XYZ file of C-alpha atoms in Angstrom:
350
model
C -50.142 128.703 11.150
C -50.146 125.001 10.283
C -52.366 125.450 7.211
C -50.399 125.444 3.978
C -51.434 127.859 1.259
C -50.210 127.960 -2.335
C -46.523 128.904 -2.118
C -46.635 130.996 -5.295
C -49.173 133.397 -3.773
C -46.370 134.974 -1.765
C -45.139 136.532 -5.012
C -48.594 137.479 -6.306
C -48.597 141.216 -7.079
C -51.274 143.175 -5.260
C -53.765 145.200 -7.247
C -53.263 148.826 -6.244
C -56.420 150.921 -6.311
C -56.382 154.694 -6.611
C -56.096 156.350 -3.214
C -58.944 158.313 -1.664
C -57.670 161.109 0.581
C -60.222 163.175 2.544
C -60.185 166.782 1.396
C -58.231 166.052 -1.790
C -59.375 165.847 -5.410
C -59.237 162.233 -6.597
C -57.875 161.862 -10.132
C -56.433 158.394 -9.594
C -59.064 155.832 -10.598
C -60.417 156.824 -14.037
C -63.846 157.464 -12.608
C -66.106 159.865 -14.481
C -67.334 162.981 -12.694
C -71.039 163.330 -12.034
C -71.969 159.766 -11.175
C -74.643 157.685 -12.904
C -77.016 159.460 -15.249
C -80.233 160.741 -13.570
C -82.486 158.128 -15.164
C -80.063 155.409 -14.066
C -80.063 156.646 -10.481
C -83.863 156.462 -10.489
C -83.798 152.890 -11.827
C -81.324 151.871 -9.112
C -83.527 153.417 -6.416
C -86.605 151.568 -7.702
C -84.696 148.266 -7.884
C -83.478 148.565 -4.279
C -86.836 147.280 -3.044
C -86.051 143.835 -4.482
C -82.540 143.245 -3.184
C -83.801 140.523 -0.851
C -84.189 138.403 -4.008
C -81.303 136.687 -5.768
C -80.277 138.316 -9.035
C -80.772 136.548 -12.344
C -77.682 134.324 -12.399
C -77.663 134.218 -16.196
C -77.946 138.027 -16.484
C -80.456 137.181 -19.194
C -82.063 140.552 -19.908
C -78.735 142.381 -20.109
C -77.070 139.700 -22.238
C -79.988 139.803 -24.683
C -79.929 143.588 -24.798
C -76.182 143.634 -25.538
C -76.629 140.980 -28.222
C -79.224 143.194 -29.951
C -77.060 146.285 -29.572
C -74.091 144.696 -31.341
C -76.078 142.343 -33.587
C -74.588 139.127 -32.222
C -76.361 135.922 -31.176
C -76.805 136.020 -27.405
C -74.742 132.826 -27.134
C -71.712 134.940 -28.018
C -72.152 137.294 -25.041
C -70.936 136.713 -21.477
C -71.606 139.196 -18.664
C -69.409 139.395 -15.580
C -68.629 141.324 -12.418
C -66.746 144.041 -14.295
C -64.456 143.390 -17.251
C -61.623 142.579 -14.830
C -63.581 139.554 -13.585
C -64.017 138.477 -17.187
C -60.249 138.779 -17.689
C -59.824 136.327 -14.835
C -62.578 134.008 -16.074
C -61.075 133.973 -19.565
C -57.631 133.128 -18.198
C -59.001 130.372 -15.984
C -61.016 128.921 -18.858
C -58.084 128.830 -21.279
C -54.939 128.227 -19.260
C -53.415 125.314 -17.418
C -50.287 125.546 -15.248
C -47.288 126.331 -17.401
C -49.257 127.980 -20.208
C -48.337 131.548 -21.139
C -50.368 134.748 -21.192
C -48.845 137.537 -23.246
C -49.438 141.267 -22.758
C -47.718 144.627 -23.135
C -46.066 146.315 -20.194
C -46.883 148.630 -18.784
C -50.548 147.819 -19.288
C -53.533 146.957 -17.077
C -52.075 145.797 -13.780
C -54.661 143.045 -13.316
C -53.203 141.001 -16.193
C -50.254 139.508 -14.269
C -52.504 138.906 -11.251
C -55.182 136.940 -13.109
C -52.465 135.048 -14.979
C -50.753 133.859 -11.811
C -54.059 132.959 -10.163
C -54.705 130.637 -13.107
C -51.273 129.058 -12.643
C -50.041 130.401 -15.964
C -46.904 132.384 -16.767
C -46.898 136.111 -17.591
C -44.922 137.202 -20.647
C -44.497 140.977 -20.632
C -43.509 142.827 -23.812
C -42.291 146.427 -23.376
C -44.258 149.243 -24.970
C -42.600 151.006 -27.893
C -41.026 154.471 -27.826
C -44.453 156.105 -28.193
C -45.782 154.186 -25.137
C -47.973 152.068 -27.439
C -48.245 148.286 -27.836
C -45.313 146.998 -29.890
C -47.326 144.481 -31.856
C -44.351 143.155 -33.836
C -42.474 142.427 -30.610
C -45.581 140.751 -29.212
C -45.773 138.494 -32.262
C -42.116 137.571 -31.774
C -42.838 136.630 -28.138
C -45.470 134.002 -29.012
C -44.353 130.457 -28.185
C -46.014 127.026 -28.355
C -47.135 127.646 -24.736
C -48.976 130.904 -25.521
C -52.714 130.542 -24.940
C -53.946 134.121 -24.511
C -52.888 137.624 -25.544
C -54.343 140.747 -23.943
C -54.322 143.884 -26.087
C -55.595 146.868 -24.106
C -56.754 149.402 -26.709
C -56.710 152.235 -25.641
C -54.034 151.141 -23.241
C -54.307 151.634 -19.505
C -52.352 153.521 -18.099
C -50.817 155.280 -21.134
C -53.992 156.070 -23.104
C -52.271 155.216 -26.378
C -53.991 153.147 -29.073
C -53.045 150.932 -31.979
C -54.574 151.803 -35.332
C -56.658 149.649 -37.654
C -54.042 148.586 -40.209
C -51.436 147.507 -37.667
C -53.994 145.618 -35.598
C -55.265 143.768 -38.673
C -51.687 142.844 -39.593
C -51.125 141.609 -36.043
C -54.292 139.513 -35.915
C -53.503 138.009 -39.303
C -50.236 136.624 -37.899
C -51.407 135.361 -34.497
C -51.761 131.561 -34.631
C -55.453 130.610 -34.842
C -55.332 128.575 -31.615
C -54.165 131.606 -29.588
C -56.971 133.799 -28.233
C -56.617 137.580 -28.504
C -58.624 139.562 -25.952
C -59.150 143.153 -27.069
C -59.703 145.013 -23.801
C -61.712 148.098 -24.753
C -62.711 149.509 -21.376
C -62.213 153.061 -22.689
C -63.788 152.635 -26.117
C -66.424 155.336 -25.556
C -63.733 158.029 -25.274
C -62.147 157.211 -28.660
C -62.689 159.879 -31.323
C -60.058 158.864 -33.902
C -61.828 156.825 -36.620
C -58.592 154.932 -37.312
C -58.689 153.357 -33.838
C -60.729 150.254 -34.651
C -63.888 149.041 -32.991
C -62.944 145.562 -31.808
C -66.436 144.250 -32.505
C -65.565 144.043 -36.201
C -62.813 141.552 -35.360
C -64.985 139.562 -32.948
C -67.524 139.280 -35.753
C -65.111 137.836 -38.306
C -62.386 135.979 -36.349
C -62.922 132.915 -34.199
C -59.977 133.603 -31.875
C -60.863 137.195 -30.902
C -62.938 138.351 -27.944
C -63.789 141.923 -26.940
C -64.049 143.063 -23.323
C -65.993 146.174 -22.313
C -67.327 147.672 -19.109
C -70.022 149.895 -17.635
C -67.548 151.193 -15.035
C -66.043 154.048 -17.042
C -68.169 156.036 -19.491
C -71.446 154.865 -17.923
C -70.356 155.783 -14.392
C -71.128 152.424 -12.732
C -67.697 151.635 -11.272
C -69.217 150.895 -7.863
C -71.685 148.312 -9.188
C -69.243 146.128 -11.195
C -70.654 144.957 -14.493
C -68.839 144.276 -17.751
C -69.218 142.018 -20.760
C -67.373 139.878 -23.285
C -68.322 139.296 -26.914
C -66.669 136.568 -28.959
C -67.113 133.086 -30.408
C -69.919 131.121 -28.775
C -67.520 128.384 -27.641
C -65.332 130.893 -25.791
C -68.286 132.738 -24.271
C -69.618 129.404 -23.022
C -66.428 128.408 -21.211
C -66.139 131.881 -19.706
C -69.652 131.488 -18.295
C -68.702 128.083 -16.863
C -66.146 129.635 -14.491
C -68.469 132.481 -13.478
C -69.046 132.880 -9.728
C -72.807 132.392 -9.256
C -74.827 135.595 -8.706
C -71.716 137.814 -8.860
C -73.439 140.367 -11.117
C -75.845 141.780 -8.572
C -79.406 142.826 -9.301
C -78.759 146.574 -8.997
C -75.872 146.299 -11.456
C -78.073 144.499 -13.964
C -80.856 147.083 -13.706
C -78.394 149.987 -13.838
C -76.655 148.629 -16.931
C -79.963 148.208 -18.746
C -81.009 151.744 -17.809
C -77.625 153.059 -18.952
C -78.157 151.553 -22.388
C -81.430 153.503 -22.553
C -79.532 156.739 -21.853
C -76.678 156.433 -24.338
C -77.263 159.870 -25.890
C -76.627 161.483 -22.496
C -73.581 159.260 -21.985
C -72.108 160.359 -25.314
C -72.607 164.019 -24.385
C -70.666 163.451 -21.152
C -67.900 161.654 -23.004
C -67.642 164.515 -25.502
C -67.177 166.967 -22.640
C -64.443 164.789 -21.148
C -62.697 164.536 -24.525
C -62.705 168.334 -24.802
C -61.174 168.650 -21.338
C -58.694 165.877 -22.154
C -57.327 167.890 -25.050
C -57.159 171.093 -22.996
C -55.260 169.379 -20.171
C -52.865 167.680 -22.589
C -52.175 170.960 -24.398
C -51.487 172.761 -21.116
C -49.086 170.047 -19.996
C -47.275 170.098 -23.324
C -46.925 173.866 -23.037
C -45.378 173.367 -19.589
C -42.751 171.100 -21.135
C -44.091 167.708 -20.101
C -44.037 164.729 -22.438
C -47.672 163.683 -22.980
C -48.367 160.704 -25.240
C -51.441 160.963 -27.449
C -54.347 159.689 -25.363
C -57.649 158.142 -26.429
C -59.018 157.429 -22.945
C -60.348 159.541 -20.067
C -56.883 160.162 -18.648
C -53.458 161.453 -19.575
C -50.090 159.809 -18.958
C -46.874 161.491 -17.880
C -43.881 159.155 -18.456
C -41.822 160.560 -15.590
C -39.812 157.391 -14.942
C -38.000 157.458 -11.609
C -39.704 160.736 -10.629
C -43.238 159.330 -10.788
C -43.617 158.880 -7.035
C -42.097 162.293 -6.367
C -44.620 163.906 -8.707
C -47.509 162.080 -7.007
C -46.392 163.288 -3.582
C -46.080 166.834 -4.919
C -49.621 166.630 -6.326
C -50.920 165.289 -3.015
C -49.290 168.195 -1.179
C -51.431 170.352 -3.463
C -54.581 168.377 -2.547
C -54.727 166.331 -5.758
C -54.463 162.529 -5.807
C -53.006 160.994 -8.981
C -51.979 157.407 -9.763
C -48.235 156.800 -9.792
C -46.577 153.704 -11.239
C -43.120 153.542 -9.685
C -40.344 153.806 -12.237
C -42.734 154.410 -15.130
C -45.059 157.366 -14.882
C -48.194 158.997 -13.567
C -51.783 158.631 -14.793
C -54.194 161.520 -14.272
C -57.938 161.083 -14.727
C -59.769 163.834 -16.592
C -62.484 165.350 -14.425
C -64.362 168.663 -14.319
C -62.687 171.856 -15.494
C -62.287 173.057 -11.920
C -60.632 169.855 -10.727
C -58.451 169.691 -13.819
C -57.338 173.277 -13.191
C -56.316 172.322 -9.654
C -54.172 169.534 -11.074
C -52.625 171.820 -13.696
C -51.722 174.311 -10.978
C -49.938 171.527 -9.118
C -48.143 170.459 -12.304
C -46.870 174.008 -12.813
C -45.245 173.921 -9.415
C -43.332 170.666 -9.938
C -39.630 171.241 -10.384
C -38.314 169.372 -13.423
């Protein structure tokens, strides 16, 4: 081909989605069992009659509703096509070629992708011995080129979380011109009161933004809608690099309906948290190392045996998410599906 593309894209890591295998239980993508709540399904069905119309490009109703929910001016809210799109928009809005984006590793695999797309440089800081963000090491890695720091809390794929005091100490030491994005995609599954709600930091610090999503606890992964809350100036530049109409009309209606059904959502999350603890306890009893998790999944730091474990699980009709050389992430599902996974885990030779 005579057309020349960006040469650096040859080294761009591919985002790896959880596999779907016919006839197998899928515990690879952190989806919640059960789908959207009944009232949300009804709202989606009603809204389908209007999909010949363009969606509201400003996502006005949803942005206003989120602003009321968190008691922020609406100017401080940006809505995007899932929180991952907002990660990319934030990086594009802040970074020029040669700037640095700092994040823990292993963490959300989209971070190095969105960083390279923006022409910036990824700076990866290893997790600590408990598979949690090493915030002191992250502080030490900040340079004059650092523009953005992602802190995934709880962390994907390990499920671990940094506590309030250490996060405050970290934020106090980050230079004020460096933006910290607290990625809280799994916030609804947190039950430990010492794991902070990032909104308190977005409310009081002008270099902190919070990212959240309707994909996980609300069960709207297939519709792609997430949001950012932070300083008005940052929300504005994030909106400037938004792809027009990318939050579709069904997603907007479904998100609004989901906010009307939060009591039902919390009940579902409580059931998942109960199963999360049962699965973790069973794995610990089998002799696996299981870091403390605050998300809707558990992490097995199996290192070089991660792929072998995933293939063993697949042979037992269970699909899990392996990260070569690091570990395996297993989504918490129904009791029956979790039991099928646990049976597979019992049969893995360690």
